[in-house]
Coordinates of C-alpha atoms and ligand atoms in Angstrom, one line a residue:
Chain T
X1 CA -71.1 33.3 118.6
X2 CA -68.8 31.2 116.3
X3 CA -68.0 27.5 116.4
X4 CA -64.9 25.9 115.2
X5 CA -65.2 22.3 114.1
X6 CA -62.0 20.2 113.9
X7 CA -61.9 18.0 110.7
X8 CA -60.5 14.5 111.3
X9 CA -58.9 13.2 108.1
X10 CA -55.9 11.3 106.7
X11 CA -55.0 13.9 104.1
X12 CA -57.0 12.0 101.6
X13 CA -60.5 11.9 103.0
X14 CA -62.7 13.4 105.7
X15 CA -63.5 10.8 108.4
X16 CA -67.1 10.1 109.0
X17 CA -66.6 10.9 112.8
X18 CA -66.5 14.6 111.8
X19 CA -70.1 14.4 110.6
X20 CA -71.2 13.5 114.1
X21 CA -69.5 16.5 115.6
X22 CA -71.1 18.6 112.8
X23 CA -74.6 17.5 114.0
X24 CA -73.7 18.4 117.5
X25 CA -72.3 21.8 116.4
X26 CA -75.6 22.7 114.8
X27 CA -77.4 22.6 118.1
X28 CA -75.6 25.8 119.1
X29 CA -77.3 27.9 116.5
X30 CA -74.1 29.7 115.8
X31 CA -72.1 30.0 112.6
X32 CA -69.8 27.0 112.0
X33 CA -66.4 27.0 110.5
X34 CA -64.4 23.9 110.0
X35 CA -60.6 23.7 110.1
X36 CA -58.6 21.2 108.0
X37 CA -55.0 20.9 109.2
X38 CA -52.7 18.8 107.1
X39 CA -50.5 18.5 104.1
X40 CA -51.5 17.9 100.5
X41 CA -55.1 17.5 101.7
X42 CA -56.9 19.5 99.0
X43 CA -59.4 16.6 98.5
X44 CA -60.4 16.9 102.2
X45 CA -60.7 20.7 101.9
X46 CA -63.0 20.2 98.9
X47 CA -65.1 17.7 100.8
X48 CA -65.3 20.1 103.7
X49 CA -66.6 23.0 101.5
X50 CA -69.5 20.7 100.6
X51 CA -70.8 20.1 104.1
X52 CA -74.2 21.5 104.8
X53 CA -74.2 24.3 107.4
X54 CA -70.5 25.2 107.1
X55 CA -69.8 28.9 106.8
X56 CA -66.1 28.8 106.0
X57 CA -63.3 26.2 105.6
X58 CA -60.1 27.2 107.3
X59 CA -57.2 25.4 105.5
X60 CA -53.8 25.1 107.2
X61 CA -51.4 23.2 105.0
X62 CA -47.7 22.8 105.5
X63 CA -45.4 19.8 105.5
X64 CA -45.0 20.2 109.2
X65 CA -48.7 19.4 109.6
X66 CA -48.5 16.1 107.7
X67 CA -49.1 13.8 110.7
X68 CA -51.2 16.3 112.6
X69 CA -49.2 16.0 115.8
X70 CA -50.5 18.0 118.8
X71 CA -47.2 19.6 119.5
X72 CA -47.7 22.1 116.7
X73 CA -51.4 21.6 115.8
X74 CA -52.5 22.6 119.3
X75 CA -50.8 26.0 119.4
X76 CA -52.1 26.6 115.8
X77 CA -55.7 25.9 116.9
X78 CA -55.3 28.0 120.1
X79 CA -53.9 30.9 118.1
X80 CA -56.8 30.7 115.6
X81 CA -59.4 30.5 118.3
X82 CA -58.0 33.7 119.9
X83 CA -57.5 35.6 116.8
X84 CA -60.9 34.8 115.2
X85 CA -62.8 34.8 118.5
X86 CA -64.3 31.4 118.4
X87 CA -66.5 30.6 121.4
X88 CA -66.9 26.9 120.8
X89 CA -64.4 24.4 119.6
X90 CA -65.5 20.8 119.0
X91 CA -64.7 17.4 117.6
X92 CA -66.0 13.9 118.0
X93 CA -64.3 11.9 120.9
X94 CA -61.9 9.8 118.9
X95 CA -58.3 9.0 119.8
X96 CA -57.3 11.9 117.4
X97 CA -59.2 14.6 119.2
X98 CA -58.6 13.1 122.7
X99 CA -55.0 13.5 121.9
X100 CA -55.3 17.0 120.6
X101 CA -58.0 19.0 122.3
X102 CA -56.9 18.8 125.9
X103 CA -53.6 20.4 124.8
X104 CA -55.6 23.1 123.0
X105 CA -57.7 23.7 126.1
X106 CA -54.5 24.0 128.3
X107 CA -53.0 26.5 126.0
X108 CA -56.2 28.6 126.1
X109 CA -56.5 28.1 129.9
X110 CA -60.0 26.7 129.6
X111 CA -61.9 23.6 130.6
X112 CA -62.5 20.7 128.2
X113 CA -65.6 18.6 128.4
X114 CA -65.1 15.1 127.1
X115 CA -67.6 12.6 125.7
X116 CA -70.6 14.9 125.7
X117 CA -73.9 12.9 125.1
X118 CA -76.3 15.8 125.3
X119 CA -76.2 19.6 124.8
X120 CA -78.9 21.1 127.1
X121 CA -78.0 24.7 126.5
X122 CA -75.0 26.6 125.2
X123 CA -73.2 26.0 128.5
X124 CA -74.8 22.9 130.0
X125 CA -73.9 19.4 128.9
X126 CA -74.4 15.8 129.9
X127 CA -71.6 13.3 130.0
X128 CA -71.2 9.8 131.3
X129 CA -68.8 9.2 134.2
X130 CA -67.8 5.9 136.0
X131 CA -68.0 3.8 132.8
X132 CA -71.5 5.1 132.1
X133 CA -72.8 4.1 135.6
X134 CA -73.7 7.7 136.1
X135 CA -74.6 10.7 133.9
X136 CA -73.3 14.1 135.0
X137 CA -75.0 17.3 134.0
X138 CA -72.3 20.0 134.0
X139 CA -72.2 23.7 133.5
X140 CA -69.1 25.1 131.8
X141 CA -68.2 28.5 133.3
X142 CA -65.5 29.3 130.8
X143 CA -66.1 31.8 128.0
X144 CA -64.6 29.4 125.4
X145 CA -66.3 26.0 125.4
X146 CA -64.3 23.1 124.2
X147 CA -66.1 19.8 123.7
X148 CA -65.6 16.3 122.4
X149 CA -68.9 14.6 121.6
X150 CA -69.9 10.9 121.6
X151 CA -70.6 9.8 118.1
X152 CA -73.3 7.5 119.4
X153 CA -75.3 10.4 120.8
X154 CA -75.3 12.5 117.7
X155 CA -76.1 11.0 114.3
X156 CA -73.8 11.7 111.4
X157 CA -74.9 14.8 109.4
X158 CA -75.8 13.8 105.9
X159 CA -73.2 14.4 103.2
X160 CA -75.4 16.5 101.0
X161 CA -73.6 18.6 98.4
X162 CA -74.1 22.1 99.6
X163 CA -74.1 24.7 96.9
X164 CA -72.7 27.2 96.7
X165 CA -69.7 25.5 98.3
X166 CA -68.3 27.2 101.5
X167 CA -65.4 29.5 100.8
X168 CA -61.9 28.4 101.7
X169 CA -59.8 30.7 103.9
X170 CA -56.1 29.9 103.8
X171 CA -54.3 30.0 107.1
X172 CA -50.7 30.9 106.8
X173 CA -49.4 30.2 110.2
X174 CA -46.5 27.7 110.3
X175 CA -45.9 26.3 113.8
X176 CA -42.9 24.1 113.7
X177 CA -42.5 20.9 115.7
X178 CA -39.1 19.9 117.0
X179 CA -40.5 18.0 120.0
X180 CA -42.1 15.0 118.3
X181 CA -41.4 13.1 115.2
X182 CA -43.6 10.6 113.3
X183 CA -42.1 7.2 112.7
X184 CA -44.9 5.0 111.4
X185 CA -48.5 3.9 111.5
X186 CA -49.6 0.3 111.3
X187 CA -53.3 0.4 110.5
X188 CA -55.6 -2.6 110.6
X189 CA -56.6 -3.4 107.1
X190 CA -60.2 -4.5 106.7
X191 CA -62.8 -4.4 104.0
X192 CA -65.6 -4.6 106.6
X193 CA -67.4 -1.4 107.7
X194 CA -65.9 0.7 110.5
X195 CA -66.8 -0.2 114.0
X196 CA -68.2 3.3 114.8
X197 CA -70.4 3.4 111.8
X198 CA -71.5 -0.2 111.3
X199 CA -75.2 -1.1 111.5
X200 CA -74.3 -4.6 112.8
X201 CA -71.4 -5.5 115.0
X202 CA -70.3 -9.0 116.0
X203 CA -68.0 -9.0 119.0
X204 CA -66.0 -11.8 120.5
X205 CA -64.4 -12.3 123.9
X206 CA -62.2 -14.6 125.8
X207 CA -64.7 -17.4 125.1
X208 CA -63.4 -17.7 121.6
X209 CA -60.2 -19.1 123.1
X210 CA -57.8 -18.4 120.2
X211 CA -57.0 -16.0 117.3
X212 CA -57.7 -18.9 115.0
X213 CA -61.2 -19.3 116.4
X214 CA -61.8 -15.6 116.3
X215 CA -61.8 -15.8 112.5
X216 CA -65.1 -17.7 112.8
X217 CA -66.6 -14.3 113.7
X218 CA -65.1 -12.7 110.6
X219 CA -66.8 -15.0 108.2
X220 CA -70.1 -14.5 109.9
X221 CA -69.5 -10.8 109.9
X222 CA -68.9 -10.9 106.1
X223 CA -72.2 -12.6 105.7
X224 CA -74.0 -9.9 107.5
X225 CA -71.9 -6.9 106.3
X226 CA -71.0 -6.4 109.9
X227 CA -68.0 -5.0 111.7
X228 CA -66.0 -7.1 114.2
X229 CA -65.4 -6.0 117.7
X230 CA -63.7 -7.5 120.7
X231 CA -63.6 -7.4 124.5
X232 CA -60.4 -6.3 126.2
X233 CA -59.6 -9.8 127.2
X234 CA -59.7 -10.9 123.6
X235 CA -57.4 -8.1 122.5
X236 CA -55.0 -8.7 125.5
X237 CA -54.8 -12.3 124.5
X238 CA -53.9 -11.4 121.0
X239 CA -57.1 -12.7 119.3
X240 CA -57.9 -9.3 117.8
X241 CA -56.1 -6.0 117.1
X242 CA -56.3 -3.2 119.7
X243 CA -58.6 -1.1 117.5
X244 CA -61.3 -3.7 117.8
X245 CA -61.7 -3.1 121.6
X246 CA -65.2 -1.9 122.6
X247 CA -65.7 -0.4 126.0
X248 CA -65.0 2.2 128.6
X249 CA -61.5 2.6 127.4
X250 CA -61.9 1.4 123.8
X251 CA -64.5 2.4 121.2
X252 CA -68.1 3.3 122.1
X253 CA -70.6 1.9 119.6
X254 CA -74.4 1.9 119.2
X255 CA -75.3 -0.2 116.2
X256 CA -78.8 -1.5 115.3
X257 CA -77.6 -5.0 116.3
X258 CA -74.7 -6.0 118.6
X259 CA -74.0 -9.7 118.9
X260 CA -71.7 -10.5 121.9
X261 CA -70.2 -13.9 121.7
X262 CA -68.2 -15.4 124.5
X263 CA -68.2 -12.1 126.4
X264 CA -69.1 -12.1 130.1
X265 CA -70.4 -8.5 130.2
X266 CA -68.0 -6.7 132.5
X267 CA -69.1 -3.2 133.3
X268 CA -66.2 -1.8 131.3
X269 CA -67.4 -3.7 128.2
X270 CA -71.0 -2.7 128.7
X271 CA -69.9 1.0 128.8
X272 CA -69.0 0.7 125.2
X273 CA -72.1 -1.0 123.8
X274 CA -75.1 -0.8 126.0
X275 CA -76.7 1.9 123.9
X276 CA -77.0 -0.5 120.9
X277 CA -80.6 -0.9 119.7
X278 CA -80.7 -4.6 119.9
X279 CA -78.3 -6.7 121.9
X280 CA -77.8 -10.5 121.4
X281 CA -75.7 -12.5 123.8
X282 CA -74.3 -16.0 123.2
X283 CA -72.6 -17.5 126.2
X284 CA -72.5 -20.9 127.8
X285 CA -72.9 -19.5 131.3
X286 CA -76.5 -18.7 132.0
X287 CA -75.4 -16.4 134.8
X288 CA -73.1 -14.2 132.7
X289 CA -74.0 -10.6 133.3
X290 CA -74.2 -9.9 129.6
X291 CA -77.7 -11.6 129.7
X292 CA -79.0 -8.8 132.0
X293 CA -78.8 -6.3 129.2
X294 CA -79.4 -8.6 126.2
X295 CA -82.6 -8.4 124.3
X296 CA -82.1 -12.0 123.1
X297 CA -80.0 -14.4 125.0
X298 CA -78.9 -17.8 123.8
X299 CA -77.2 -20.1 126.3
X300 CA -74.9 -22.6 124.8
X301 CA -71.5 -23.5 123.4
X302 CA -70.5 -20.9 120.9
X303 CA -68.5 -23.5 119.0
X304 CA -71.8 -25.3 118.2
X305 CA -73.8 -22.2 117.8
X306 CA -71.6 -20.3 115.4
X307 CA -71.6 -22.9 112.6
X308 CA -75.4 -23.3 113.0
X309 CA -75.9 -19.6 112.8
X310 CA -73.9 -19.5 109.6
X311 CA -76.0 -22.2 108.1
X312 CA -79.3 -20.7 109.1
X313 CA -78.3 -17.3 107.8
X314 CA -77.2 -18.8 104.5
X315 CA -80.7 -20.2 103.8
Chain Q
X1 CA -33.0 10.0 134.8
X2 CA -35.7 10.9 137.2
X3 CA -39.3 9.8 136.5
X4 CA -42.4 11.3 137.9
X5 CA -45.6 9.3 138.0
X6 CA -49.0 10.8 138.8
X7 CA -51.4 8.5 140.5
X8 CA -55.1 9.0 141.4
X9 CA -57.1 7.3 144.0
X10 CA -60.4 6.1 142.5
X11 CA -63.3 3.8 143.3
X12 CA -62.0 0.2 142.7
X13 CA -62.8 -1.0 139.2
X14 CA -64.5 -4.1 140.5
X15 CA -66.9 -2.1 142.7
X16 CA -70.4 -1.3 141.4
X17 CA -71.0 2.4 141.4
X18 CA -74.2 3.8 142.8
X19 CA -75.6 7.3 142.5
X20 CA -76.6 9.1 145.7
X21 CA -80.3 9.5 146.3
X22 CA -79.9 13.3 146.3
X23 CA -78.3 13.1 142.8
X24 CA -75.3 15.2 143.8
X25 CA -72.6 12.6 143.2
X26 CA -71.9 8.9 143.4
X27 CA -71.7 7.2 146.7
X28 CA -68.1 7.1 148.0
X29 CA -68.7 6.3 151.7
X30 CA -67.6 2.8 152.6
X31 CA -66.6 2.1 149.0
X32 CA -63.4 0.3 148.2
X33 CA -60.8 2.6 146.7
X34 CA -57.7 1.8 144.8
X35 CA -55.1 3.2 142.5
X36 CA -56.4 4.0 139.1
X37 CA -55.6 0.9 137.0
X38 CA -53.9 3.0 134.2
X39 CA -51.7 4.6 136.9
X40 CA -50.6 1.2 138.2
X41 CA -49.4 0.5 134.6
X42 CA -47.5 3.8 134.7
X43 CA -45.8 2.9 138.0
X44 CA -44.9 -0.5 136.6
X45 CA -43.4 1.0 133.5
X46 CA -41.3 3.4 135.6
X47 CA -40.0 0.5 137.7
X48 CA -39.1 -1.4 134.6
X49 CA -37.0 1.6 133.4
X50 CA -35.3 1.6 136.8
X51 CA -34.6 -2.1 136.6
X52 CA -33.1 -1.6 133.1
X53 CA -30.9 1.1 134.7
X54 CA -32.5 3.8 132.5
X55 CA -33.9 5.6 135.5
X56 CA -32.4 6.2 138.9
X57 CA -35.3 7.7 140.8
X58 CA -39.1 7.3 140.7
X59 CA -41.2 9.9 142.4
X60 CA -45.0 9.3 142.7
X61 CA -47.5 12.1 143.2
X62 CA -51.1 12.0 144.2
X63 CA -53.4 15.0 144.6
X64 CA -56.4 14.5 146.9
X65 CA -57.4 13.7 150.5
X66 CA -55.2 12.3 153.2
X67 CA -56.2 8.7 152.2
X68 CA -54.2 9.1 148.9
X69 CA -51.3 8.0 151.1
X70 CA -52.6 4.4 150.6
X71 CA -52.2 4.5 146.8
X72 CA -48.8 6.2 147.3
X73 CA -47.8 3.4 149.6
X74 CA -48.9 0.8 147.0
X75 CA -46.7 2.5 144.5
X76 CA -43.8 2.6 146.9
X77 CA -44.3 -1.1 147.6
X78 CA -44.2 -1.8 143.9
X79 CA -40.8 -0.1 143.7
X80 CA -41.1 3.7 143.5
X81 CA -38.7 5.6 145.7
X82 CA -40.6 8.4 147.3
X83 CA -44.1 10.0 147.3
X84 CA -45.6 13.4 147.3
X85 CA -49.1 14.0 148.6
X86 CA -50.8 17.2 147.7
X87 CA -53.6 17.5 150.1
X88 CA -57.0 18.9 149.1
X89 CA -60.5 18.0 150.1
X90 CA -61.9 19.2 146.8
X91 CA -62.4 17.2 143.6
X92 CA -60.3 18.9 141.0
X93 CA -60.7 19.2 137.3
X94 CA -58.0 18.1 134.9
X95 CA -56.7 21.6 134.1
X96 CA -56.1 22.4 137.8
X97 CA -54.5 19.0 138.4
X98 CA -52.2 19.6 135.4
X99 CA -51.2 23.0 136.9
X100 CA -50.4 21.5 140.2
X101 CA -48.3 18.8 138.5
X102 CA -46.5 21.5 136.5
X103 CA -45.5 23.2 139.7
X104 CA -44.2 19.9 141.0
X105 CA -42.3 19.3 137.8
X106 CA -40.6 22.7 138.1
X107 CA -39.4 21.7 141.6
X108 CA -38.4 18.1 140.8
X109 CA -37.1 18.4 137.2
X110 CA -38.0 14.9 136.0
X111 CA -37.0 13.8 132.4
X112 CA -40.0 11.7 132.0
X113 CA -43.6 11.9 133.3
X114 CA -45.8 8.8 133.2
X115 CA -49.5 9.0 133.8
X116 CA -52.6 7.0 133.1
X117 CA -54.5 7.8 129.9
X118 CA -57.7 8.1 131.8
X119 CA -59.0 8.1 135.4
X120 CA -61.7 5.5 135.5
X121 CA -63.9 7.7 137.8
X122 CA -64.4 10.9 135.8
X123 CA -63.3 9.2 132.5
X124 CA -61.8 12.6 131.3
X125 CA -58.7 11.4 129.4
X126 CA -57.2 15.0 129.6
X127 CA -54.7 15.6 132.3
X128 CA -51.5 14.2 130.6
X129 CA -52.1 16.1 127.4
X130 CA -52.8 19.3 129.4
X131 CA -49.7 19.0 131.4
X132 CA -47.6 18.4 128.2
X133 CA -49.2 21.5 126.7
X134 CA -48.5 23.7 129.8
X135 CA -44.9 22.5 129.9
X136 CA -44.5 22.7 126.1
X137 CA -43.2 19.1 126.2
X138 CA -44.0 16.4 123.7
X139 CA -46.7 13.9 124.5
X140 CA -47.0 10.2 123.8
X141 CA -50.6 9.3 124.7
X142 CA -52.3 5.8 124.9
X143 CA -48.9 4.1 124.9
X144 CA -48.7 0.3 124.4
X145 CA -44.9 0.2 124.0
X146 CA -42.2 2.6 125.2
X147 CA -38.4 2.5 124.6
X148 CA -36.0 5.1 125.9
X149 CA -32.5 6.3 125.3
X150 CA -30.6 9.3 126.7
X151 CA -32.2 11.9 124.5
X152 CA -35.5 10.5 123.2
X153 CA -38.3 8.1 123.8
X154 CA -40.1 6.0 121.2
X155 CA -43.7 5.5 121.9
X156 CA -46.2 3.1 120.1
X157 CA -49.7 4.5 120.6
X158 CA -53.1 2.7 120.3
X159 CA -55.1 4.8 117.9
X160 CA -58.6 4.3 116.4
X161 CA -57.2 2.7 113.2
X162 CA -54.4 0.6 114.8
X163 CA -51.0 1.7 116.0
X164 CA -48.8 4.8 115.6
X165 CA -45.2 5.1 116.5
X166 CA -43.6 8.5 117.5
X167 CA -40.2 9.6 118.7
X168 CA -40.3 12.2 121.4
X169 CA -37.5 14.4 122.5
X170 CA -36.9 14.2 126.3
X171 CA -38.3 15.6 128.6
X172 CA -41.7 14.1 127.7
X173 CA -45.1 13.1 129.0
X174 CA -46.4 9.6 128.4
X175 CA -49.9 8.3 129.1
X176 CA -50.4 4.6 129.4
X177 CA -52.8 2.3 127.7
X178 CA -53.9 -1.2 129.0
X179 CA -51.5 -3.2 126.9
X180 CA -48.3 -1.4 128.0
X181 CA -47.5 -4.0 130.7
X182 CA -49.0 -6.1 133.4
X183 CA -48.4 -4.6 136.8
X184 CA -46.6 -6.9 139.3
X185 CA -48.0 -8.3 142.4
X186 CA -46.6 -6.8 145.6
X187 CA -44.8 -9.1 148.0
X188 CA -45.1 -8.8 151.8
X189 CA -41.5 -7.8 152.4
X190 CA -41.9 -5.0 149.9
X191 CA -45.0 -3.7 151.7
X192 CA -43.0 -3.7 154.9
X193 CA -40.1 -2.0 153.3
X194 CA -42.3 0.6 151.7
X195 CA -43.4 1.8 155.1
X196 CA -39.9 3.3 155.5
X197 CA -39.9 5.2 152.3
X198 CA -40.7 8.9 152.6
X199 CA -44.0 10.6 151.7
X200 CA -43.8 14.4 151.7
X201 CA -47.1 16.1 152.5
X202 CA -47.9 19.5 151.0
X203 CA -51.0 21.5 151.2
X204 CA -52.5 22.5 147.9
X205 CA -52.6 26.1 149.0
X206 CA -48.8 26.2 148.8
X207 CA -49.0 26.2 145.1
X208 CA -49.9 29.4 143.4
X209 CA -52.7 27.9 141.4
X210 CA -56.3 29.3 141.1
X211 CA -58.4 26.5 142.4
X212 CA -61.8 27.9 141.6
X213 CA -63.8 25.4 139.5
X214 CA -64.6 26.2 135.9
X215 CA -67.1 23.5 135.7
X216 CA -70.2 23.2 137.9
X217 CA -71.7 19.7 138.5
X218 CA -75.4 20.4 138.5
X219 CA -76.6 16.9 138.8
X220 CA -75.5 13.2 138.8
X221 CA -78.1 10.7 137.7
X222 CA -78.2 7.0 137.1
X223 CA -78.4 6.0 133.5
X224 CA -81.7 4.7 132.1
X225 CA -82.1 1.0 132.6
X226 CA -82.4 -1.3 129.6
X227 CA -85.6 -3.3 129.8
X228 CA -84.7 -7.0 130.3
X229 CA -84.9 -9.2 127.3
X230 CA -85.7 -12.9 126.8
X231 CA -83.8 -16.1 126.3
X232 CA -84.3 -18.0 123.1
X233 CA -83.8 -21.8 122.9
X234 CA -82.4 -22.3 119.4
X235 CA -80.5 -20.5 116.6
X236 CA -83.5 -20.8 114.4
X237 CA -85.6 -19.0 117.0
X238 CA -83.0 -16.3 117.4
X239 CA -82.7 -15.6 113.7
X240 CA -86.5 -15.6 113.4
X241 CA -86.8 -13.0 116.2
X242 CA -84.1 -10.8 114.8
X243 CA -85.8 -10.8 111.4
X244 CA -89.5 -10.5 112.4
X245 CA -89.6 -9.1 115.9
X246 CA -86.6 -6.8 116.1
X247 CA -86.4 -6.3 112.3
X248 CA -82.7 -5.9 112.4
X249 CA -81.9 -8.6 109.9
X250 CA -83.4 -8.9 106.5
Ligands
FAD1 C1 -59.1 0.0 133.6 C2 -59.9 -1.1 132.9 C3 -60.4 -0.8 131.7 C4 -61.1 -1.8 130.9 N1 -61.6 -1.4 129.7 C5 -62.3 -2.4 129.0 C6 -62.8 -2.1 127.7 O1 -62.7 -1.0 127.2 N2 -63.5 -3.1 127.1 C7 -63.6 -4.3 127.6 O2 -64.2 -5.2 127.0 N3 -63.1 -4.6 128.8 C8 -62.4 -3.7 129.5 N4 -61.8 -4.0 130.7 C9 -61.8 -5.5 131.1 C10 -63.1 -6.0 131.8 O3 -63.1 -5.7 133.1 C11 -63.2 -7.5 131.6 O4 -62.1 -8.1 132.1 C12 -63.3 -7.9 130.1 O5 -64.3 -7.2 129.4 C13 -63.6 -9.4 130.0 O6 -63.6 -9.9 128.7 P1 -64.4 -11.2 128.3 O7 -65.8 -11.0 128.6 O8 -64.0 -11.5 126.9 O9 -63.7 -12.3 129.2 P2 -64.4 -13.1 130.4 O10 -64.9 -12.2 131.4 O11 -63.3 -14.1 130.7 O12 -65.6 -13.8 129.7 C14 -65.5 -14.9 128.8 C15 -66.9 -15.4 128.6 O13 -66.9 -16.4 127.6 C16 -67.9 -17.4 128.0 N5 -67.5 -18.7 127.3 C17 -66.3 -19.4 127.5 N6 -66.3 -20.5 126.7 C18 -67.5 -20.4 126.0 C19 -68.1 -21.2 125.0 N7 -67.5 -22.3 124.5 N8 -69.3 -20.9 124.5 C20 -69.9 -19.8 124.9 N9 -69.4 -19.0 125.9 C21 -68.2 -19.3 126.4 C22 -67.7 -17.5 129.5 O14 -68.9 -18.0 130.1 C23 -67.5 -16.0 129.9 O15 -68.7 -15.4 130.2 C24 -61.2 -3.1 131.5 C25 -60.7 -3.3 132.7 C26 -60.0 -2.4 133.4 C27 -59.5 -2.7 134.8
AMP2 N1 -55.9 13.9 141.5 C1 -54.9 13.3 140.8 N2 -53.7 13.0 141.4 C2 -52.7 12.5 140.7 N3 -52.8 12.2 139.4 C3 -53.9 12.5 138.8 C4 -55.0 13.1 139.4 N4 -56.0 13.2 138.5 C5 -55.6 12.7 137.4 N5 -54.3 12.3 137.5 C6 -53.4 11.7 136.4 O1 -54.0 12.0 135.2 C7 -54.4 10.8 134.5 C8 -55.6 11.1 133.6 O2 -56.7 11.5 134.3 P1 -58.0 12.2 133.7 O3 -57.5 13.2 132.7 O4 -58.7 12.8 134.8 O5 -58.7 11.1 133.0 C9 -54.6 9.8 135.6 O6 -54.4 8.5 135.1 C10 -53.4 10.2 136.5 O7 -52.2 9.7 136.1

């Protein structure tokens, strides 16, 4: 049995989400190879050779893979899976792998299981459905298993420097792409930790009332070395960028501390944060559903509470 | 240009979902059902293309039980031109849905397919990408902005780090994200008018697609409940608890 892990990267560095998938891959007790697809991404390939538990690093570099678009990356992966007889393909459930892996699965004519939160046996998995209102245990009857895993359910593998480094196998398969064409990326610039790996997250909702006010959260976050999140309503209203959204259809997070400010606690929001270790809710409506899952609730006006919180934390 | 929109009937997003006592599935009897919210956004986008005279026909497809007619009627009342209902009593996995949709695409020859990024019942987020793969068409997933000309479509996508813009050669598959548009309200005259629009019924067996499931659902359980917490009275008390009781602040 052989597992193929898909490296997520930006041609410069390996993203930490890949380390969560590595932890999940290890539960299969099979040999694990990682594939790095990109262009001028030698640094990523080097990083990948250092990961503990990796047998081989498959490196597929051509200019056509620069933006890792699924139109040519999916047939490349499908081809490799067939040729090298991989029986498991996995990645962490991010927008990158959600875009890519279903296409791979279709080309291989197999099922894909998204957002796996537990691996019970090599063919039996648990995944949340209905915004986490139910957990389904499913058995995959296909010979090739393709999974995306929830980063919150599998801790990141430690970045230890494996020695000797895993060997690199160059893949010389050039799939061209005349279907899609990259124009640009506009990435949110931030010096704060990433939402999916932060220990503390401060999230704001419609209660913040404006983009201007939303900045109040940012100065608090900086004080606590926290990441900033948002509800859908806050993103829709333009208070925060789209990649801040936490929830059923946004990011799923489970930090040590999640502070929800001016967020009512709709089920779609809870789906993205209810596995946080400690949840704090600040809301002026004592009946807000967020209080039902909060460990510590503070009822009151956030515009009074936020400055007070900053003062107390500065002491 | 003809646009095909795939719409799924799901438990309404405002309804609280309960797992059946025998742990085989969630309760769907006497539960309010609606069009998947992402698919409503897809229908809305198709109609806007038609209003801009970039599209001349919108065909909506739903695969599922007889009652899927209701969501098709909703789409017709919003402004779609005709519906196709592929009847089946079974819950289908994304790959099978994608194969049925491929068969319909081969009959209908649309230039653009609009779908939701995710069905809010099974939360799979797969079908659009699979269909694009089966057809060897380009895909623009999680779209928050779409602009079309005769030969290509420009799609801005919501990705983990921010936004990405791609140009796709037509024909193409697009899956919608929440910020693409706000679906319109349906007026009474439109509901009445929609009753006269055609819905074609086909049985799923008419398609040459292997329907045997590749995934067995062994059990459906409710998630563990979080134990309920406490209310604190002041900011000082909150910070004290976070430091000394929960030990999540230093
Ligand atoms: C298909 C679909 C997918 C969705 N996906 C997501 C998702 O991924 N993530 C997500 O978050 N939502 C999602 N939603 C939206 C979700 O249903 C809710 O609409 C949303 O979470 C509400 O955001 P909110 O809590 O900020 O706003 P509201 O529900 O309006 O709550 C605002 C809260 O602020 C409080 N407040 C107001 N003023 C103050 C003040 N001065 N001081 C203190 N408190 C104050 C109010 O009491 C209220 O509780 C989705 C919805 C659909 C249909
Ligand atoms: N049974 C169905 N009938 C019509 N469209 C569907 C069906 N299932 C899924 N879809 C489409 O595929 C999208 C993604 O669904 P999923 O991959 O299941 O999350 C939905 O938003 C619909 O556009």
